[in-house]
Each structure stands twice: as structure tokens, then as C-alpha cells.
Amino acid sequence: MPHSPIWPAPSCARVTLASRLPQKPAEVFEFEGNVYSHHLSPIARKHSLIAVGTKDPKIQLCDLKSGSRIHVLQGHRAEILSVRWSPRYDHILATASADSKVKVWDVRRASGCLFTLDQHNGDKSKASSEAVNTAHNGRVNGLCFTGDGLYLLTTGTDDRMRLWNSATGENTLVNYGKVCNESRKRLQFTVSRGCSPEFVFVPCGSSVAVYALHTGELVTMLRGHYNNVDCCEFHPDNQELYSGGKDCNILAWVPDLRASDVEEESKSSNQAAADQSSVNPAFQDAWSSDED
């Protein structure tokens, strides 16, 4: 039976990336105002569209083949803080805005969005007139699909994170508690893939908060950065998490591996220590004290 990774990660490493090769842009697209988010579909074979969220409430679709902006999606009333293509269907796009709304689009259609996420699932008795068809009570600045594309996670400046059925737009009502979010720009968080149960990794100050995807439980806080964490990305092949912060560091987090019951019963404490020391030196914690 294959080993399953267990979070929290026991160690991490500092990584510095640099390139001495000359860089030349293949294409340049110009926009007025800030560009908050852009995303290229990870699975598309029939198109090469980049969705772009800017200070303008219109979502721009840029075509790498033609080098032009070929389409505009209209429906939001404020700046677009996050855009994300579905990893399941290459024509499905989710967008989050400062107008408190999240919209899901089929870019093949010209008749508007498929649906707008409603935190109250259509129960108007629970919503004020201003909160009808809103995903959050503040700016929505984070979007992330699960690896299979069946669910969509959103974060807002109301300090909430919500899990939605991406096919129906239903709020699954998973309670993650207070998810601190003071970012005025996009919050780049991520979800694990290829392990069970699934986890959500969310920047939280100088730490990374780890939540159980379907129960909402706060599993642990990953600490290692010296300043605020800006982004998280998960590598499904290596089961590693990467986090980048304002301290100019990229940390690579490595999970424990769960042994089978038979192995756990037979393994002595000395063997466990030997296993720990066999971790790739690049991922050993070299700066924390033994008391931490």
C-alpha cells in the first residue's frame, strides 16, 4: 500500500532562484491600471487564452496565438482581484471581484456568466438586500479549484473561506472559522493533490495555515518565514509545498510519510531517528532551535 503524506511538514528549506540567461518576452499585452491576477488553463488543448483581472471590472481574455485581446467578460462592478480556470473543463473560468461576488463563466458563450455564487444558497431571509448573490461580505481576493475541479474555494476580506460545488454553485457550508485576510491584492493559496485527506494551505501573516478541506479543521500552522507570506503552491508529484514571502525566501515544505500498521509496530525509536536523518539535507531545518 503506498505511503500517504501527513501534514504538518516537519522540515523546510530555503531556496534562491536565479537565472543568468537573457530574457526576451514572447508577447506583450498592455493594460490600464493594476494587473491583479492572470491565469492560463492547465489543461486547454483547443485554446491558449490567458484570463486577466485588472482594476477594470471587465475580465480580459488574451490569445497567445493571435497576440491580441479577443474577448471581454462583463458582469462585475469593481476591480477583478482573482481569476482561475477550471482544471476539469478548459472552457470554465471563475472570477472574484472587490464587489463581493464570484462568477463562473463558460467562455464559449457570449450571453453572460453561468451563475453567481450566493453564500446563502438562495435563502433571502438570511441576507440583507445588499448581500444578495454575494460570495462574501467583503472583497473576494482568492480563488482555488480542487485538483479534480469538483470544488471551488474562495477567500474574502470578511475573514472567511468558503467551499463551493463548482457544478451547481452551492455553498457546502464548511466552517473554517476565522481565516485572517487583510490583503488588498490577490491572496494566492493552494490545495493539496494526490493525498487523502486533502488540505488547504493559506498564507496567514508570516505563517501558512493548514486546513482540512472537507471538515474545516485548522490542522496546524507552518512557521519558518521572517515576514508575511505572499503565496503558496503545491507540487503534486513530489507532495511538496512551496511558500514565498516578503522576507525574500522561498520555503519548500516536506511532509512525513505514513508507515503501515505493521511497520509502525515493529519500528523502534532508533530506527525512527535514522529515518529522520535520512531526509534529503536540502530539506532539513537548519535554522530553528531544538526548543521550537
Short mmCIF file of C-alpha atoms in Angstrom, two decimals:
data_model
loop_
_atom_site.label_atom_id
_atom_site.label_comp_id
_atom_site.label_asym_id
_atom_site.label_seq_id
_atom_site.Cartn_x
_atom_site.Cartn_y
_atom_site.Cartn_z
CA MET A 1 0.00 0.00 0.00
CA PRO A 2 1.54 3.37 -0.96
CA HIS A 3 2.63 5.75 1.75
CA SER A 4 0.39 8.75 2.35
CA PRO A 5 1.86 12.13 3.23
CA ILE A 6 0.89 13.61 6.57
CA TRP A 7 0.85 17.34 7.18
CA PRO A 8 2.17 19.31 9.03
CA ALA A 9 5.56 19.19 7.40
CA PRO A 10 8.46 18.61 9.78
CA SER A 11 11.07 20.50 7.83
CA CYS A 12 11.61 23.00 5.09
CA ALA A 13 14.45 24.53 3.11
CA ARG A 14 15.29 28.00 1.85
CA VAL A 15 15.55 28.20 -1.94
CA THR A 16 17.01 31.02 -4.01
CA LEU A 17 16.17 31.06 -7.71
CA ALA A 18 18.18 32.97 -10.29
CA SER A 19 18.81 32.85 -14.00
CA ARG A 20 21.73 34.21 -15.98
CA LEU A 21 20.07 33.55 -19.33
CA PRO A 22 18.90 36.60 -21.28
CA GLN A 23 15.14 37.02 -21.05
CA LYS A 24 13.08 38.15 -24.03
CA PRO A 25 9.28 38.48 -23.90
CA ALA A 26 7.40 36.38 -26.43
CA GLU A 27 4.33 38.65 -26.30
CA VAL A 28 3.35 41.85 -24.53
CA PHE A 29 -0.20 42.86 -23.54
CA GLU A 30 -0.75 46.33 -22.11
CA PHE A 31 -3.49 47.28 -19.65
CA GLU A 32 -4.55 50.44 -17.87
CA GLY A 33 -4.17 50.32 -14.09
CA ASN A 34 -3.03 47.44 -11.93
CA VAL A 35 -2.98 43.82 -13.07
CA TYR A 36 -4.07 41.79 -10.02
CA SER A 37 -4.24 38.28 -11.44
CA HIS A 38 -3.76 36.24 -14.60
CA HIS A 39 -4.08 32.54 -15.35
CA LEU A 40 -3.53 30.16 -18.24
CA SER A 41 -5.60 26.97 -18.35
CA PRO A 42 -3.54 23.95 -17.21
CA ILE A 43 -5.47 21.54 -19.44
CA ALA A 44 -6.56 23.50 -22.53
CA ARG A 45 -5.80 21.94 -25.92
CA LYS A 46 -8.22 23.91 -28.09
CA HIS A 47 -7.31 27.40 -26.93
CA SER A 48 -4.39 29.34 -25.44
CA LEU A 49 -6.31 32.04 -23.59
CA ILE A 50 -4.91 33.96 -20.65
CA ALA A 51 -7.59 35.36 -18.34
CA VAL A 52 -6.53 38.68 -16.83
CA GLY A 53 -8.02 40.53 -13.85
CA THR A 54 -7.25 44.25 -13.61
CA LYS A 55 -8.55 47.41 -11.96
CA ASP A 56 -11.20 47.43 -14.69
CA PRO A 57 -14.32 45.38 -13.79
CA LYS A 58 -14.16 43.71 -17.21
CA ILE A 59 -12.25 40.42 -17.46
CA GLN A 60 -9.84 40.39 -20.37
CA LEU A 61 -9.09 37.24 -22.40
CA CYS A 62 -5.77 37.38 -24.25
CA ASP A 63 -4.96 34.92 -27.02
CA LEU A 64 -1.35 33.79 -27.22
CA LYS A 65 -1.87 32.52 -30.76
CA SER A 66 -3.00 35.82 -32.22
CA GLY A 67 -1.28 38.11 -29.73
CA SER A 68 -4.43 40.12 -29.15
CA ARG A 69 -7.21 40.60 -26.62
CA ILE A 70 -10.03 38.73 -28.28
CA HIS A 71 -12.82 38.80 -25.70
CA VAL A 72 -14.14 40.70 -22.69
CA LEU A 73 -16.38 39.27 -19.95
CA GLN A 74 -18.72 41.83 -18.38
CA GLY A 75 -20.75 41.48 -15.20
CA HIS A 76 -18.67 42.61 -12.25
CA ARG A 77 -18.93 46.14 -10.87
CA ALA A 78 -15.48 46.53 -9.30
CA GLU A 79 -11.87 45.54 -9.87
CA ILE A 80 -11.10 41.87 -10.58
CA LEU A 81 -8.79 40.50 -7.90
CA SER A 82 -8.50 36.85 -8.92
CA VAL A 83 -9.17 34.67 -11.97
CA ARG A 84 -8.89 30.88 -12.20
CA TRP A 85 -9.52 28.31 -14.95
CA SER A 86 -11.10 25.01 -14.01
CA PRO A 87 -8.71 22.02 -14.04
CA ARG A 88 -11.64 19.87 -15.20
CA TYR A 89 -13.12 21.82 -18.14
CA ASP A 90 -10.93 24.08 -20.26
CA HIS A 91 -13.81 26.46 -21.04
CA ILE A 92 -14.86 27.14 -17.43
CA LEU A 93 -13.47 30.24 -15.72
CA ALA A 94 -14.08 31.59 -12.19
CA THR A 95 -13.56 35.27 -11.35
CA ALA A 96 -13.52 37.11 -8.00
CA SER A 97 -14.05 40.82 -7.52
CA ALA A 98 -13.98 43.62 -4.99
CA ASP A 99 -17.77 43.80 -5.49
CA SER A 100 -18.05 40.76 -3.12
CA LYS A 101 -19.08 38.49 -5.97
CA VAL A 102 -17.68 35.37 -7.62
CA LYS A 103 -18.88 34.48 -11.10
CA VAL A 104 -18.42 31.28 -13.08
CA TRP A 105 -18.24 31.62 -16.87
CA ASP A 106 -18.36 29.41 -19.94
CA VAL A 107 -16.09 31.38 -22.27
CA ARG A 108 -17.69 29.72 -25.30
CA ARG A 109 -20.89 31.63 -24.56
CA ALA A 110 -21.48 35.33 -25.16
CA SER A 111 -24.62 35.59 -23.01
CA GLY A 112 -23.06 36.32 -19.63
CA CYS A 113 -21.92 34.14 -16.75
CA LEU A 114 -23.27 30.69 -15.92
CA PHE A 115 -24.05 31.65 -12.31
CA THR A 116 -23.03 33.91 -9.44
CA LEU A 117 -22.12 32.27 -6.14
CA ASP A 118 -24.52 33.01 -3.27
CA GLN A 119 -23.26 32.44 0.28
CA HIS A 120 -26.86 31.99 1.47
CA ASN A 121 -27.79 29.43 -1.23
CA GLY A 122 -30.81 31.47 -2.31
CA ASP A 123 -32.27 31.90 1.19
CA LYS A 124 -33.13 35.61 1.06
CA SER A 125 -34.36 35.59 4.66
CA LYS A 126 -30.73 35.28 5.79
CA ALA A 127 -29.39 38.01 3.54
CA SER A 128 -29.78 41.76 3.55
CA SER A 129 -30.69 43.43 0.27
CA GLU A 130 -27.01 44.34 -0.20
CA ALA A 131 -25.82 40.78 0.37
CA VAL A 132 -27.99 39.02 -2.23
CA ASN A 133 -25.90 36.85 -4.57
CA THR A 134 -22.63 37.69 -2.85
CA ALA A 135 -19.97 35.12 -2.05
CA HIS A 136 -18.51 37.12 0.85
CA ASN A 137 -19.30 40.21 2.90
CA GLY A 138 -16.05 41.87 1.81
CA ARG A 139 -13.71 41.95 -1.15
CA VAL A 140 -13.19 38.48 -2.68
CA ASN A 141 -9.46 38.19 -3.35
CA GLY A 142 -8.76 34.45 -3.53
CA LEU A 143 -9.88 31.58 -5.78
CA CYS A 144 -8.67 27.99 -5.96
CA PHE A 145 -10.17 24.88 -7.56
CA THR A 146 -9.53 21.48 -6.03
CA GLY A 147 -7.34 19.20 -8.15
CA ASP A 148 -10.33 17.37 -9.64
CA GLY A 149 -12.21 20.60 -10.34
CA LEU A 150 -15.28 19.46 -8.41
CA TYR A 151 -14.99 22.17 -5.77
CA LEU A 152 -14.03 25.83 -5.69
CA LEU A 153 -12.57 27.61 -2.66
CA THR A 154 -12.89 31.35 -2.14
CA THR A 155 -11.43 33.77 0.41
CA GLY A 156 -12.57 37.27 1.30
CA THR A 157 -11.66 40.20 3.47
CA ASP A 158 -14.55 39.22 5.76
CA ASP A 159 -12.01 36.71 7.18
CA ARG A 160 -13.92 33.76 5.78
CA MET A 161 -13.09 30.92 3.41
CA ARG A 162 -15.87 29.03 1.66
CA LEU A 163 -16.06 25.74 -0.25
CA TRP A 164 -18.46 25.57 -3.21
CA ASN A 165 -19.74 22.85 -5.51
CA SER A 166 -18.29 24.07 -8.81
CA ALA A 167 -21.03 22.44 -10.91
CA THR A 168 -24.05 23.88 -9.07
CA GLY A 169 -22.58 26.86 -7.23
CA GLU A 170 -23.90 25.54 -3.91
CA ASN A 171 -22.20 26.69 -0.71
CA THR A 172 -21.22 23.48 1.10
CA LEU A 173 -21.28 25.40 4.43
CA VAL A 174 -17.96 24.00 5.66
CA ASN A 175 -16.88 26.15 8.61
CA TYR A 176 -13.18 27.06 8.55
CA GLY A 177 -13.53 29.57 11.37
CA LYS A 178 -11.78 32.91 11.11
CA VAL A 179 -9.31 32.95 8.20
CA CYS A 180 -7.32 36.17 8.66
CA ASN A 181 -7.20 38.10 5.40
CA GLU A 182 -6.07 41.70 5.30
CA SER A 183 -4.63 41.59 1.79
CA ARG A 184 -5.60 44.39 -0.56
CA LYS A 185 -4.48 42.31 -3.52
CA ARG A 186 -4.88 38.69 -4.59
CA LEU A 187 -4.44 36.05 -1.87
CA GLN A 188 -2.62 33.14 -3.51
CA PHE A 189 -3.44 29.95 -1.62
CA THR A 190 -3.48 26.32 -2.75
CA VAL A 191 -4.94 22.84 -2.19
CA SER A 192 -3.09 19.54 -1.89
CA ARG A 193 -3.49 16.91 -4.60
CA GLY A 194 -2.84 13.19 -4.63
CA CYS A 195 -3.18 12.65 -0.89
CA SER A 196 -6.00 11.79 1.48
CA PRO A 197 -7.40 13.71 3.24
CA GLU A 198 -6.96 16.90 1.25
CA PHE A 199 -5.57 20.07 2.82
CA VAL A 200 -5.79 23.80 2.12
CA PHE A 201 -2.68 25.96 2.58
CA VAL A 202 -3.45 29.63 3.24
CA PRO A 203 -0.95 32.48 3.88
CA CYS A 204 -1.60 33.92 7.33
CA GLY A 205 0.82 36.63 8.36
CA SER A 206 4.31 35.13 8.49
CA SER A 207 2.87 31.59 8.71
CA VAL A 208 0.92 29.20 6.50
CA ALA A 209 -2.36 27.91 7.93
CA VAL A 210 -3.22 24.30 7.06
CA TYR A 211 -6.92 23.36 7.00
CA ALA A 212 -8.67 20.06 6.35
CA LEU A 213 -10.57 20.68 3.12
CA HIS A 214 -13.89 18.96 3.89
CA THR A 215 -14.11 19.37 7.70
CA GLY A 216 -12.75 22.89 8.09
CA GLU A 217 -10.41 21.87 10.92
CA LEU A 218 -7.29 24.00 11.44
CA VAL A 219 -4.66 21.27 11.38
CA THR A 220 -1.53 23.29 12.06
CA MET A 221 0.43 26.47 11.34
CA LEU A 222 3.65 26.19 9.32
CA ARG A 223 6.20 28.67 10.65
CA GLY A 224 9.52 29.50 9.02
CA HIS A 225 9.23 32.85 7.26
CA TYR A 226 10.53 36.05 8.85
CA ASN A 227 7.92 38.27 7.18
CA ASN A 228 4.45 37.99 5.64
CA VAL A 229 3.80 35.05 3.29
CA ASP A 230 2.63 36.17 -0.16
CA CYS A 231 1.87 32.92 -1.95
CA CYS A 232 1.66 29.13 -1.75
CA GLU A 233 1.94 26.47 -4.45
CA PHE A 234 1.66 22.69 -4.17
CA HIS A 235 3.68 20.17 -6.20
CA PRO A 236 1.54 17.00 -6.55
CA ASP A 237 4.31 14.78 -7.92
CA ASN A 238 6.69 15.40 -5.02
CA GLN A 239 3.95 16.12 -2.46
CA GLU A 240 5.78 19.32 -1.51
CA LEU A 241 4.51 22.75 -0.63
CA TYR A 242 6.33 25.92 -1.67
CA SER A 243 5.73 29.27 0.02
CA GLY A 244 7.11 32.68 -0.87
CA GLY A 245 7.29 35.66 1.47
CA LYS A 246 8.29 39.27 1.84
CA ASP A 247 11.46 38.03 3.56
CA CYS A 248 12.72 37.21 0.03
CA ASN A 249 12.73 33.47 0.81
CA ILE A 250 11.04 30.53 -0.89
CA LEU A 251 10.47 27.68 1.55
CA ALA A 252 9.96 24.06 0.45
CA TRP A 253 7.91 22.05 2.96
CA VAL A 254 8.19 18.26 3.07
CA PRO A 255 5.55 16.07 4.77
CA ASP A 256 6.05 13.00 6.93
CA LEU A 257 5.32 9.66 5.29
CA ARG A 258 2.78 7.43 6.98
CA ALA A 259 4.04 3.89 7.57
CA SER A 260 1.77 0.85 7.52
CA ASP A 261 0.46 -0.51 10.86
CA VAL A 262 2.86 -3.45 10.73
CA GLU A 263 5.80 -1.15 10.15
CA GLU A 264 4.71 1.14 12.96
CA GLU A 265 4.55 -1.73 15.44
CA SER A 266 7.97 -3.09 14.53
CA LYS A 267 9.85 0.19 14.18
CA SER A 268 11.95 1.17 17.18
CA SER A 269 12.69 4.71 18.25
CA ASN A 270 16.27 4.36 16.98
CA GLN A 271 15.03 3.37 13.56
CA ALA A 272 12.67 6.34 13.54
CA ALA A 273 15.58 8.64 14.29
CA ALA A 274 17.56 7.05 11.49
CA ASP A 275 14.67 7.57 9.10
CA GLN A 276 14.51 11.24 10.08
CA SER A 277 18.21 11.71 9.47
CA SER A 278 17.87 10.16 6.02
CA VAL A 279 15.80 13.10 4.78
CA ASN A 280 17.44 14.96 1.92
CA PRO A 281 19.77 17.51 3.60
CA ALA A 282 18.35 20.23 1.37
CA PHE A 283 15.06 19.93 3.26
CA GLN A 284 16.36 19.76 6.82
CA ASP A 285 15.52 22.60 9.18
CA ALA A 286 18.87 24.30 9.71
CA TRP A 287 17.79 27.49 11.48
CA SER A 288 15.17 26.60 14.09
CA SER A 289 16.32 25.78 17.62
CA ASP A 290 15.56 22.45 19.26
CA GLU A 291 13.22 24.25 21.64
CA ASP A 292 10.89 25.49 18.88
#
